[in-house]
PDB file of C-alpha atoms and ligand atoms in Angstrom:
ATOM      1  CA  UNK A   1      25.694  10.796   9.386  1.00  0.00           C
ATOM      2  CA  UNK A   2      23.010  11.731   6.880  1.00  0.00           C
ATOM      3  CA  UNK A   3      20.691  14.688   6.946  1.00  0.00           C
ATOM      4  CA  UNK A   4      17.086  13.569   6.430  1.00  0.00           C
ATOM      5  CA  UNK A   5      13.944  15.519   5.587  1.00  0.00           C
ATOM      6  CA  UNK A   6      10.703  14.401   7.213  1.00  0.00           C
ATOM      7  CA  UNK A   7       7.613  15.130   5.124  1.00  0.00           C
ATOM      8  CA  UNK A   8       4.271  14.772   6.888  1.00  0.00           C
ATOM      9  CA  UNK A   9       1.484  14.180   4.384  1.00  0.00           C
ATOM     10  CA  UNK A  10      -1.172  15.852   6.529  1.00  0.00           C
ATOM     11  CA  UNK A  11      -1.477  19.621   7.000  1.00  0.00           C
ATOM     12  CA  UNK A  12      -3.927  19.305   9.923  1.00  0.00           C
ATOM     13  CA  UNK A  13      -2.795  21.049  13.110  1.00  0.00           C
ATOM     14  CA  UNK A  14      -3.797  18.007  15.142  1.00  0.00           C
ATOM     15  CA  UNK A  15      -2.452  15.463  12.661  1.00  0.00           C
ATOM     16  CA  UNK A  16      -1.847  12.025  14.151  1.00  0.00           C
ATOM     17  CA  UNK A  17       0.809  11.485  11.482  1.00  0.00           C
ATOM     18  CA  UNK A  18       2.677  14.563  12.726  1.00  0.00           C
ATOM     19  CA  UNK A  19       2.391  13.372  16.352  1.00  0.00           C
ATOM     20  CA  UNK A  20       4.077  10.113  15.398  1.00  0.00           C
ATOM     21  CA  UNK A  21       6.606  11.771  13.060  1.00  0.00           C
ATOM     22  CA  UNK A  22       7.662  14.008  15.950  1.00  0.00           C
ATOM     23  CA  UNK A  23       8.767  10.914  17.874  1.00  0.00           C
ATOM     24  CA  UNK A  24      11.074   9.585  15.130  1.00  0.00           C
ATOM     25  CA  UNK A  25      14.218  11.763  15.554  1.00  0.00           C
ATOM     26  CA  UNK A  26      14.742  10.691  19.175  1.00  0.00           C
ATOM     27  CA  UNK A  27      14.663   7.016  18.142  1.00  0.00           C
ATOM     28  CA  UNK A  28      17.194   7.405  15.316  1.00  0.00           C
ATOM     29  CA  UNK A  29      20.881   6.488  15.471  1.00  0.00           C
ATOM     30  CA  UNK A  30      22.882   9.201  17.221  1.00  0.00           C
ATOM     31  CA  UNK A  31      24.194  11.948  14.992  1.00  0.00           C
ATOM     32  CA  UNK A  32      21.475  11.691  12.336  1.00  0.00           C
ATOM     33  CA  UNK A  33      20.173  15.152  11.478  1.00  0.00           C
ATOM     34  CA  UNK A  34      16.512  15.772  10.743  1.00  0.00           C
ATOM     35  CA  UNK A  35      14.579  18.633   9.258  1.00  0.00           C
ATOM     36  CA  UNK A  36      10.791  18.771   9.003  1.00  0.00           C
ATOM     37  CA  UNK A  37       9.934  19.943   5.478  1.00  0.00           C
ATOM     38  CA  UNK A  38       6.648  21.827   5.485  1.00  0.00           C
ATOM     39  CA  UNK A  39       4.177  21.488   2.606  1.00  0.00           C
ATOM     40  CA  UNK A  40       1.235  23.411   4.061  1.00  0.00           C
ATOM     41  CA  UNK A  41       1.923  26.802   2.463  1.00  0.00           C
ATOM     42  CA  UNK A  42       2.474  25.622  -1.101  1.00  0.00           C
ATOM     43  CA  UNK A  43      -0.173  26.976  -3.498  1.00  0.00           C
ATOM     44  CA  UNK A  44      -1.752  24.565  -5.965  1.00  0.00           C
ATOM     45  CA  UNK A  45       0.746  23.677  -8.683  1.00  0.00           C
ATOM     46  CA  UNK A  46      -0.009  25.150 -12.103  1.00  0.00           C
ATOM     47  CA  UNK A  47       2.456  24.822 -14.955  1.00  0.00           C
ATOM     48  CA  UNK A  48       1.570  28.371 -16.038  1.00  0.00           C
ATOM     49  CA  UNK A  49       3.600  29.505 -12.996  1.00  0.00           C
ATOM     50  CA  UNK A  50       6.741  27.880 -14.426  1.00  0.00           C
ATOM     51  CA  UNK A  51       9.404  30.532 -14.918  1.00  0.00           C
ATOM     52  CA  UNK A  52       7.832  32.733 -12.219  1.00  0.00           C
ATOM     53  CA  UNK A  53       7.590  30.478  -9.196  1.00  0.00           C
ATOM     54  CA  UNK A  54       6.305  31.707  -5.818  1.00  0.00           C
ATOM     55  CA  UNK A  55       9.063  32.002  -3.213  1.00  0.00           C
ATOM     56  CA  UNK A  56       7.563  29.211  -1.103  1.00  0.00           C
ATOM     57  CA  UNK A  57       7.876  26.747  -3.992  1.00  0.00           C
ATOM     58  CA  UNK A  58      11.513  27.659  -4.603  1.00  0.00           C
ATOM     59  CA  UNK A  59      12.154  27.267  -0.869  1.00  0.00           C
ATOM     60  CA  UNK A  60      10.556  23.799  -1.015  1.00  0.00           C
ATOM     61  CA  UNK A  61      12.859  22.767  -3.888  1.00  0.00           C
ATOM     62  CA  UNK A  62      15.901  24.153  -2.040  1.00  0.00           C
ATOM     63  CA  UNK A  63      14.942  22.337   1.162  1.00  0.00           C
ATOM     64  CA  UNK A  64      14.754  19.044  -0.740  1.00  0.00           C
ATOM     65  CA  UNK A  65      18.125  19.725  -2.347  1.00  0.00           C
ATOM     66  CA  UNK A  66      19.604  20.247   1.130  1.00  0.00           C
ATOM     67  CA  UNK A  67      18.830  16.757   2.477  1.00  0.00           C
ATOM     68  CA  UNK A  68      20.386  13.374   1.667  1.00  0.00           C
ATOM     69  CA  UNK A  69      17.040  11.603   1.732  1.00  0.00           C
ATOM     70  CA  UNK A  70      13.426  11.884   2.818  1.00  0.00           C
ATOM     71  CA  UNK A  71      10.988  10.064   5.067  1.00  0.00           C
ATOM     72  CA  UNK A  72       7.280  10.342   4.314  1.00  0.00           C
ATOM     73  CA  UNK A  73       4.811   9.919   7.146  1.00  0.00           C
ATOM     74  CA  UNK A  74       1.418  10.056   5.515  1.00  0.00           C
ATOM     75  CA  UNK A  75      -2.247   9.439   6.184  1.00  0.00           C
ATOM     76  CA  UNK A  76      -4.559   7.859   3.647  1.00  0.00           C
ATOM     77  CA  UNK A  77      -7.293  10.065   2.218  1.00  0.00           C
ATOM     78  CA  UNK A  78      -9.878   8.478  -0.069  1.00  0.00           C
ATOM     79  CA  UNK A  79      -7.661   5.422  -0.584  1.00  0.00           C
ATOM     80  CA  UNK A  80      -4.664   7.488  -1.705  1.00  0.00           C
ATOM     81  CA  UNK A  81      -2.264  10.148  -0.456  1.00  0.00           C
ATOM     82  CA  UNK A  82      -3.703  13.532   0.607  1.00  0.00           C
ATOM     83  CA  UNK A  83      -4.019  16.150  -2.122  1.00  0.00           C
ATOM     84  CA  UNK A  84      -1.633  18.447  -0.222  1.00  0.00           C
ATOM     85  CA  UNK A  85       1.118  15.837  -0.439  1.00  0.00           C
ATOM     86  CA  UNK A  86       0.495  15.122  -4.130  1.00  0.00           C
ATOM     87  CA  UNK A  87       0.622  18.872  -4.771  1.00  0.00           C
ATOM     88  CA  UNK A  88       3.989  19.141  -2.981  1.00  0.00           C
ATOM     89  CA  UNK A  89       5.336  16.238  -5.035  1.00  0.00           C
ATOM     90  CA  UNK A  90       4.103  17.875  -8.248  1.00  0.00           C
ATOM     91  CA  UNK A  91       6.018  21.066  -7.353  1.00  0.00           C
ATOM     92  CA  UNK A  92       9.103  18.996  -6.559  1.00  0.00           C
ATOM     93  CA  UNK A  93       8.877  17.237  -9.938  1.00  0.00           C
ATOM     94  CA  UNK A  94       9.382  20.504 -11.843  1.00  0.00           C
ATOM     95  CA  UNK A  95      11.009  22.215 -13.726  1.00  0.00           C
ATOM     96  CA  UNK A  96      10.843  19.377 -16.231  1.00  0.00           C
ATOM     97  CA  UNK A  97      13.982  17.231 -16.040  1.00  0.00           C
ATOM     98  CA  UNK A  98      14.829  18.459 -12.534  1.00  0.00           C
ATOM     99  CA  UNK A  99      12.714  16.216 -10.318  1.00  0.00           C
ATOM    100  CA  UNK A 100      13.931  16.741  -6.747  1.00  0.00           C
ATOM    101  CA  UNK A 101      13.312  13.085  -5.898  1.00  0.00           C
ATOM    102  CA  UNK A 102      15.419  11.635  -8.706  1.00  0.00           C
ATOM    103  CA  UNK A 103      18.131   9.546  -7.061  1.00  0.00           C
ATOM    104  CA  UNK A 104      17.043  10.809  -3.624  1.00  0.00           C
ATOM    105  CA  UNK A 105      16.546   7.861  -1.269  1.00  0.00           C
ATOM    106  CA  UNK A 106      13.186   7.694   0.481  1.00  0.00           C
ATOM    107  CA  UNK A 107      11.260   5.709   3.072  1.00  0.00           C
ATOM    108  CA  UNK A 108       7.518   5.562   3.590  1.00  0.00           C
ATOM    109  CA  UNK A 109       5.292   4.955   6.599  1.00  0.00           C
ATOM    110  CA  UNK A 110       1.773   5.930   7.591  1.00  0.00           C
ATOM    111  CA  UNK A 111      -0.408   6.404  10.638  1.00  0.00           C
ATOM    112  CA  UNK A 112      -4.085   5.675  11.023  1.00  0.00           C
ATOM    113  CA  UNK A 113      -6.473   4.678  13.770  1.00  0.00           C
ATOM    114  CA  UNK A 114      -7.002   1.309  12.093  1.00  0.00           C
ATOM    115  CA  UNK A 115      -4.341  -1.441  11.849  1.00  0.00           C
ATOM    116  CA  UNK A 116      -3.474  -1.175   8.140  1.00  0.00           C
ATOM    117  CA  UNK A 117      -5.327   2.039   7.299  1.00  0.00           C
ATOM    118  CA  UNK A 118      -2.608   3.603   5.150  1.00  0.00           C
ATOM    119  CA  UNK A 119      -1.772   0.577   2.982  1.00  0.00           C
ATOM    120  CA  UNK A 120      -3.330   1.978  -0.200  1.00  0.00           C
ATOM    121  CA  UNK A 121      -1.832   5.443   0.304  1.00  0.00           C
ATOM    122  CA  UNK A 122       1.616   3.999   0.849  1.00  0.00           C
ATOM    123  CA  UNK A 123       1.300   1.857  -2.266  1.00  0.00           C
ATOM    124  CA  UNK A 124       0.302   4.897  -4.334  1.00  0.00           C
ATOM    125  CA  UNK A 125       3.190   6.905  -2.889  1.00  0.00           C
ATOM    126  CA  UNK A 126       5.648   4.105  -3.723  1.00  0.00           C
ATOM    127  CA  UNK A 127       4.358   4.173  -7.276  1.00  0.00           C
ATOM    128  CA  UNK A 128       4.942   7.937  -7.547  1.00  0.00           C
ATOM    129  CA  UNK A 129       8.431   7.591  -6.059  1.00  0.00           C
ATOM    130  CA  UNK A 130       9.269   4.799  -8.514  1.00  0.00           C
ATOM    131  CA  UNK A 131       8.281   7.107 -11.350  1.00  0.00           C
ATOM    132  CA  UNK A 132      10.510   9.803  -9.804  1.00  0.00           C
ATOM    133  CA  UNK A 133      13.411   7.313  -9.747  1.00  0.00           C
ATOM    134  CA  UNK A 134      13.730   7.631  -5.971  1.00  0.00           C
ATOM    135  CA  UNK A 135      15.212   4.463  -4.420  1.00  0.00           C
ATOM    136  CA  UNK A 136      12.580   3.615  -1.803  1.00  0.00           C
ATOM    137  CA  UNK A 137      13.111   1.428   1.248  1.00  0.00           C
ATOM    138  CA  UNK A 138      11.226  -1.864   0.712  1.00  0.00           C
ATOM    139  CA  UNK A 139      11.088  -3.174   4.276  1.00  0.00           C
ATOM    140  CA  UNK A 140       9.923  -2.778   6.936  1.00  0.00           C
ATOM    141  CA  UNK A 141       6.525  -1.712   5.669  1.00  0.00           C
ATOM    142  CA  UNK A 142       5.160   0.319   8.567  1.00  0.00           C
ATOM    143  CA  UNK A 143       1.415   0.689   9.089  1.00  0.00           C
ATOM    144  CA  UNK A 144       1.313   2.427  12.435  1.00  0.00           C
ATOM    145  CA  UNK A 145      -1.869   2.290  14.497  1.00  0.00           C
ATOM    146  CA  UNK A 146      -2.422   5.495  16.470  1.00  0.00           C
ATOM    147  CA  UNK A 147      -3.636   5.216  20.045  1.00  0.00           C
ATOM    148  CA  UNK A 148      -3.929   8.482  21.947  1.00  0.00           C
ATOM    149  CA  UNK A 149      -3.411   6.651  25.248  1.00  0.00           C
ATOM    150  CA  UNK A 150       0.065   5.543  24.126  1.00  0.00           C
ATOM    151  CA  UNK A 151       1.330   9.141  24.345  1.00  0.00           C
ATOM    152  CA  UNK A 152       2.317  11.100  27.427  1.00  0.00           C
ATOM    153  CA  UNK A 153       1.186  14.696  27.998  1.00  0.00           C
ATOM    154  CA  UNK A 154       4.524  15.944  26.578  1.00  0.00           C
ATOM    155  CA  UNK A 155       3.917  14.109  23.278  1.00  0.00           C
ATOM    156  CA  UNK A 156       6.368  11.311  24.049  1.00  0.00           C
ATOM    157  CA  UNK A 157       5.430   7.765  23.103  1.00  0.00           C
ATOM    158  CA  UNK A 158       5.123   5.491  26.156  1.00  0.00           C
ATOM    159  CA  UNK A 159       4.175   2.129  24.655  1.00  0.00           C
ATOM    160  CA  UNK A 160       7.273  -0.106  24.338  1.00  0.00           C
ATOM    161  CA  UNK A 161       5.861  -2.218  21.487  1.00  0.00           C
ATOM    162  CA  UNK A 162       5.024   0.874  19.459  1.00  0.00           C
ATOM    163  CA  UNK A 163       8.423   2.436  20.255  1.00  0.00           C
ATOM    164  CA  UNK A 164      10.075  -0.708  18.965  1.00  0.00           C
ATOM    165  CA  UNK A 165       8.061  -0.577  15.687  1.00  0.00           C
ATOM    166  CA  UNK A 166       9.183   3.012  15.097  1.00  0.00           C
ATOM    167  CA  UNK A 167      12.788   2.316  16.078  1.00  0.00           C
ATOM    168  CA  UNK A 168      12.980  -0.582  13.600  1.00  0.00           C
ATOM    169  CA  UNK A 169      11.587   1.682  10.866  1.00  0.00           C
ATOM    170  CA  UNK A 170      13.817   4.696  11.546  1.00  0.00           C
ATOM    171  CA  UNK A 171      16.975   2.587  11.858  1.00  0.00           C
ATOM    172  CA  UNK A 172      16.267   0.960   8.471  1.00  0.00           C
ATOM    173  CA  UNK A 173      15.389   4.326   6.906  1.00  0.00           C
ATOM    174  CA  UNK A 174      18.583   6.001   8.160  1.00  0.00           C
ATOM    175  CA  UNK A 175      20.730   3.069   6.968  1.00  0.00           C
ATOM    176  CA  UNK A 176      19.019   3.211   3.570  1.00  0.00           C
ATOM    177  CA  UNK A 177      19.651   6.954   3.162  1.00  0.00           C
ATOM    178  CA  UNK A 178      23.202   6.630   4.490  1.00  0.00           C
ATOM    179  CA  UNK A 179      24.027   3.858   2.005  1.00  0.00           C
ATOM    180  CA  UNK A 180      22.808   5.914  -0.956  1.00  0.00           C
ATOM    181  CA  UNK A 181      24.469   9.110   0.311  1.00  0.00           C
ATOM    182  CA  UNK A 182      27.814   7.289   0.524  1.00  0.00           C
ATOM    183  CA  UNK A 183      27.478   5.960  -3.017  1.00  0.00           C
ATOM    184  CA  UNK A 184      26.572   9.464  -4.266  1.00  0.00           C
ATOM    185  CA  UNK A 185      29.592  10.929  -2.438  1.00  0.00           C
ATOM    186  CA  UNK A 186      31.862   8.151  -3.719  1.00  0.00           C
ATOM    187  CA  UNK A 187      32.912   7.027  -0.218  1.00  0.00           C
TER     188      UNK A 187
HETATM  189  C1  LIG B 201     -10.782  13.382   3.377  1.00  0.00           C
HETATM  190  C2  LIG B 201     -10.458  12.179   4.230  1.00  0.00           C
HETATM  191  C3  LIG B 201     -10.409  10.932   3.642  1.00  0.00           C
HETATM  192  C4  LIG B 201     -10.063   9.819   4.414  1.00  0.00           C
HETATM  193  N1  LIG B 201      -9.945   8.608   3.795  1.00  0.00           N
HETATM  194  C5  LIG B 201      -9.426   7.560   4.482  1.00  0.00           C
HETATM  195  C6  LIG B 201      -9.077   6.350   3.820  1.00  0.00           C
HETATM  196  O1  LIG B 201      -9.250   6.200   2.620  1.00  0.00           O
HETATM  197  N2  LIG B 201      -8.534   5.341   4.560  1.00  0.00           N
HETATM  198  C7  LIG B 201      -8.285   5.479   5.906  1.00  0.00           C
HETATM  199  O2  LIG B 201      -7.771   4.554   6.533  1.00  0.00           O
HETATM  200  N3  LIG B 201      -8.613   6.621   6.571  1.00  0.00           N
HETATM  201  C8  LIG B 201      -9.178   7.653   5.887  1.00  0.00           C
HETATM  202  N4  LIG B 201      -9.459   8.830   6.523  1.00  0.00           N
HETATM  203  C9  LIG B 201      -9.297   8.889   7.984  1.00  0.00           C
HETATM  204  C10 LIG B 201      -7.883   9.284   8.361  1.00  0.00           C
HETATM  205  O3  LIG B 201      -7.100   8.116   8.507  1.00  0.00           O
HETATM  206  C11 LIG B 201      -7.890  10.063   9.676  1.00  0.00           C
HETATM  207  O4  LIG B 201      -8.638  11.257   9.483  1.00  0.00           O
HETATM  208  C12 LIG B 201      -6.502  10.402  10.162  1.00  0.00           C
HETATM  209  O5  LIG B 201      -6.636  11.138  11.366  1.00  0.00           O
HETATM  210  C13 LIG B 201      -5.759  11.244   9.136  1.00  0.00           C
HETATM  211  O6  LIG B 201      -4.433  11.484   9.569  1.00  0.00           O
HETATM  212  P1  LIG B 201      -3.948  12.944  10.030  1.00  0.00           P
HETATM  213  O7  LIG B 201      -4.661  13.213  11.350  1.00  0.00           O
HETATM  214  O8  LIG B 201      -2.497  12.816  10.172  1.00  0.00           O
HETATM  215  O9  LIG B 201      -4.396  13.920   8.970  1.00  0.00           O
HETATM  216  C14 LIG B 201      -9.822   9.948   5.788  1.00  0.00           C
HETATM  217  C15 LIG B 201      -9.877  11.221   6.371  1.00  0.00           C
HETATM  218  C16 LIG B 201     -10.176  12.317   5.611  1.00  0.00           C
HETATM  219  C17 LIG B 201     -10.194  13.687   6.255  1.00  0.00           C
END
């Protein structure tokens, strides 16, 4: 089974995207491994740091190298992805010619309090991933509407319809990563 990195586009402690991302591993096919890849501590990318990268940036590159694929769970800020996520992607795109997302399968979803609140952000992210030559899952597009009352006190999701939306997404995302990982491994 594949090993998948989950990248939450928000660095807020109370992020609704993180709350929903936290639910995903339990809904995935058995045996899938997940690792949350943190972007909060990355400094702002500056090409003048090339050749003398901060440890946290090297760790970010290594973490991406260690997974078969990635799932982005992102909010929309100002009709695009948050600056923190764009910054993390900029780090991952360097050194020149060594973009961490090249050939790395990806899937995208987003959480907002409105029904299709992250549509623009997801479209922008898909554009960036296309440029990075990351094969990105086309369907299901997942615009997840956050409702605090759908969660139990332990953070578990209680609403069956919402569970089913997430299960459909994570099953498709895992199959997508698995398919590409098998091709890459020649099996
Ligand atoms: C700087 C900023 C810009 C935002 N812009 C949008 C937007 O363009 N579209 C949208 O649906 N929500 C927007 N929101 C509202 C977010 O959807 C909401 O804050 C949500 O909680 C963010 O997800 P998070 O809690 O995971 O960070 C914005 C929020 C912030 C802080």
